[in-house]
Tab-separated table of C-alpha atoms in Angstrom:
chain	number	residue	atom	x	y	z
W	1	MET	CA	93.096	98.272	78.115
W	2	ASN	CA	94.648	101.126	76.165
W	3	GLU	CA	98.350	100.548	75.384
W	4	MET	CA	99.363	104.033	76.546
W	5	LEU	CA	97.582	103.523	79.885
W	6	LEU	CA	99.378	100.199	80.327
W	7	LYS	CA	102.759	101.825	79.692
W	8	VAL	CA	102.066	104.726	82.048
W	9	LYS	CA	100.898	102.337	84.774
W	10	ALA	CA	104.027	100.221	84.253
W	11	ILE	CA	106.292	103.233	84.813
W	12	LEU	CA	104.266	104.505	87.763
W	13	SER	CA	104.221	101.073	89.403
W	14	THR	CA	108.000	100.544	89.171
W	15	THR	CA	109.066	103.915	90.573
W	16	PRO	CA	108.366	103.143	94.264
W	17	SER	CA	110.490	99.975	94.228
W	18	ARG	CA	113.383	101.828	92.585
W	19	TRP	CA	113.210	104.455	95.324
W	20	LYS	CA	112.805	101.866	98.064
W	21	SER	CA	115.976	100.151	96.874
W	22	LEU	CA	117.932	103.430	96.801
W	23	ALA	CA	116.612	104.607	100.172
W	24	GLU	CA	117.243	101.329	101.983
W	25	THR	CA	120.658	100.653	100.472
W	26	LEU	CA	122.536	103.925	100.040
W	27	PRO	CA	124.070	105.851	102.938
W	28	VAL	CA	122.103	108.963	103.883
W	29	GLN	CA	125.190	111.083	103.082
W	30	LEU	CA	124.931	110.058	99.422
W	31	LEU	CA	121.195	110.655	99.324
W	32	THR	CA	121.406	114.130	100.858
W	33	ARG	CA	124.425	115.353	98.873
W	34	PRO	CA	123.419	117.881	96.193
W	35	PRO	CA	125.300	117.385	92.922
W	36	ALA	CA	125.969	121.126	92.642
W	37	PRO	CA	124.852	124.330	94.350
W	38	LYS	CA	121.134	125.042	93.892
W	39	GLU	CA	120.461	121.514	92.605
W	40	TRP	CA	118.370	118.897	94.364
W	41	SER	CA	119.909	115.969	96.184
W	42	ALA	CA	118.474	112.503	95.585
W	43	LEU	CA	116.404	112.803	98.748
W	44	GLU	CA	115.019	116.175	97.649
W	45	CYS	CA	113.963	114.518	94.375
W	46	LEU	CA	112.126	111.853	96.377
W	47	LEU	CA	110.445	114.499	98.536
W	48	HIS	CA	109.342	116.281	95.361
W	49	LEU	CA	107.817	113.046	94.046
W	50	LEU	CA	106.032	112.638	97.376
W	51	ASP	CA	104.715	116.208	97.084
W	52	THR	CA	103.450	115.684	93.553
W	53	GLU	CA	101.873	112.393	94.559
W	54	GLN	CA	99.899	114.217	97.221
W	55	TRP	CA	99.182	117.580	95.616
W	56	VAL	CA	99.532	117.294	91.841
W	57	PHE	CA	98.955	114.177	89.784
W	58	PRO	CA	96.147	112.256	91.537
W	59	PRO	CA	94.195	115.487	92.205
W	60	ARG	CA	94.626	116.429	88.550
W	61	VAL	CA	93.297	113.068	87.372
W	62	GLN	CA	90.246	113.684	89.569
W	63	ALA	CA	89.921	117.217	88.160
W	64	PHE	CA	89.863	115.862	84.603
W	65	LEU	CA	87.234	113.278	85.505
W	66	ALA	CA	85.117	115.912	87.293
W	67	GLY	CA	85.440	118.480	84.483
W	68	ARG	CA	87.417	120.996	86.578
W	69	ASP	CA	90.484	123.057	85.732
W	70	LEU	CA	93.887	122.094	87.124
W	71	GLU	CA	95.289	123.799	90.196
W	72	ALA	CA	98.788	125.268	89.973
W	73	PHE	CA	101.677	123.803	91.967
W	74	ASN	CA	104.977	125.548	92.658
W	75	PRO	CA	107.622	123.113	93.960
W	76	ASP	CA	109.716	125.998	95.281
W	77	THR	CA	106.995	127.328	97.579
W	78	GLN	CA	104.731	124.334	98.211
W	79	GLY	CA	105.462	120.917	99.582
W	80	ILE	CA	107.601	119.257	102.202
W	81	ALA	CA	110.902	120.766	103.326
W	82	MET	CA	113.734	118.349	103.950
W	83	ASP	CA	114.144	117.560	107.641
W	84	ALA	CA	117.577	117.964	109.226
W	85	ASN	CA	117.425	114.261	110.178
W	86	PRO	CA	115.835	112.568	107.172
W	87	TRP	CA	114.736	108.957	107.207
W	88	PRO	CA	114.933	108.036	103.512
W	89	ASP	CA	113.420	104.581	103.965
W	90	GLU	CA	110.363	106.067	105.714
W	91	ILE	CA	109.956	108.684	102.982
W	92	ALA	CA	110.211	105.972	100.302
W	93	ALA	CA	107.630	103.867	102.173
W	94	SER	CA	105.244	106.854	102.355
W	95	PHE	CA	105.711	107.429	98.645
W	96	ALA	CA	104.987	103.746	97.927
W	97	ARG	CA	101.775	103.837	99.984
W	98	MET	CA	100.573	107.003	98.246
W	99	ARG	CA	101.462	105.618	94.828
W	100	ALA	CA	99.515	102.413	95.512
W	101	ARG	CA	96.423	104.537	96.191
W	102	SER	CA	97.107	106.561	93.045
W	103	LEU	CA	97.307	103.421	90.935
W	104	GLU	CA	93.968	102.272	92.354
W	105	ALA	CA	92.452	105.627	91.375
W	106	LEU	CA	94.079	105.461	87.951
W	107	ALA	CA	92.324	102.141	87.374
W	108	GLN	CA	89.095	104.166	87.165
W	109	VAL	CA	90.323	105.974	84.032
W	110	ALA	CA	88.735	104.602	80.867
W	111	GLU	CA	90.094	104.951	77.358
W	112	THR	CA	87.252	107.361	76.594
W	113	ASP	CA	88.477	109.647	79.414
W	114	LEU	CA	91.861	110.224	77.766
W	115	SER	CA	90.532	112.947	75.468
W	116	ARG	CA	89.033	114.951	78.344
W	117	THR	CA	90.465	118.449	78.575
W	118	ALA	CA	91.195	120.822	81.415
W	119	ARG	CA	92.773	124.229	81.646
W	120	HIS	CA	96.313	124.441	83.014
W	121	SER	CA	97.279	127.896	84.322
W	122	GLU	CA	100.517	128.024	82.291
W	123	LEU	CA	99.916	125.650	79.391
W	124	GLY	CA	96.299	126.303	78.510
W	125	SER	CA	94.099	123.427	77.386
W	126	VAL	CA	95.612	119.972	77.980
W	127	THR	CA	94.223	116.458	77.710
W	128	LEU	CA	94.230	113.764	80.351
W	129	GLU	CA	96.325	111.625	78.005
W	130	GLN	CA	98.976	114.354	77.806
W	131	MET	CA	98.999	114.748	81.578
W	132	LEU	CA	99.425	110.985	82.073
W	133	HIS	CA	102.417	111.030	79.716
W	134	GLU	CA	103.816	113.914	81.760
W	135	TRP	CA	103.305	111.998	85.015
W	136	ALA	CA	105.323	109.011	83.764
W	137	ALA	CA	108.048	111.248	82.324
W	138	HIS	CA	108.139	113.229	85.592
W	139	ASP	CA	108.783	110.021	87.566
W	140	LEU	CA	111.606	109.035	85.244
W	141	VAL	CA	113.187	112.497	85.105
W	142	HIS	CA	113.401	112.891	88.864
W	143	THR	CA	114.610	109.332	89.436
W	144	ILE	CA	117.359	109.871	86.860
W	145	GLN	CA	118.114	113.275	88.411
W	146	ALA	CA	118.517	111.572	91.802
W	147	GLU	CA	120.806	108.903	90.400
W	148	ARG	CA	122.837	111.633	88.703
W	149	ALA	CA	123.253	113.368	92.072
W	150	VAL	CA	124.426	110.101	93.651
W	151	MET	CA	126.913	109.578	90.775
W	152	GLN	CA	128.868	112.781	91.325
W	153	PRO	CA	131.364	111.702	94.016
W	154	PHE	CA	132.119	108.538	92.033
W	155	ILE	CA	132.632	110.462	88.811
W	156	ALA	CA	134.861	112.964	90.628
W	157	GLY	CA	136.982	110.134	92.014
W	158	SER	CA	137.309	108.143	88.794
W	159	GLY	CA	140.594	109.771	87.765
W	160	PRO	CA	141.514	109.132	84.135
W	161	TRP	CA	138.077	107.600	83.438
W	162	ARG	CA	136.302	110.855	84.290
W	163	PRO	CA	135.994	112.022	80.658
W	164	TYR	CA	133.877	108.934	79.957
W	165	PHE	CA	131.239	110.401	82.269
W	166	ALA	CA	131.187	113.896	80.744
W	167	ASP	CA	127.459	113.707	79.944
W	168	HIS	CA	126.712	113.127	83.636
W	169	ASP	CA	129.512	115.139	85.260
W	170	VAL	CA	128.072	118.306	86.806
W	171	ASP	CA	131.519	119.912	87.074
W	172	ALA	CA	132.318	119.196	83.413
W	173	LYS	CA	129.096	120.898	82.325
W	174	VAL	CA	129.971	123.982	84.377
W	175	HIS	CA	133.367	124.270	82.682
W	176	ARG	CA	132.154	123.837	79.074
């Protein structure tokens, strides 16, 4: 199997367990706390991954394989809104189930499919290989973003050690 496909599948297969661990272990107050105004909480990051698992990445893989253009997705206007009483472990379990199906579908992608192109409404012509790289990076970015949101109260309470966290401190970035 193609080395890039193996790496992408490795990232995509580990993401659900990372989220399951966060969702089952952390208090809901940490998961729903936004790091700063107008930024996503950890749980909102998970909901976004759930949205893209349903509406973006697997359908786009199918579009490439069928020779169709890619449909646009706007995370601000499409997708699941966060419930007032979220159940993070249930959301993580839903994500894991959807991702398992996605990985089964991804197994159908052959090395010769990677050069297939499709038209993206904003980016123009893109290849399946590029989109698979984006999918893996997207998983990592939003998992890191979630962990960064969870970090904030600990950074804020770290007293004289706070400067050591400047790269991750939302308040420090605002005051630079």
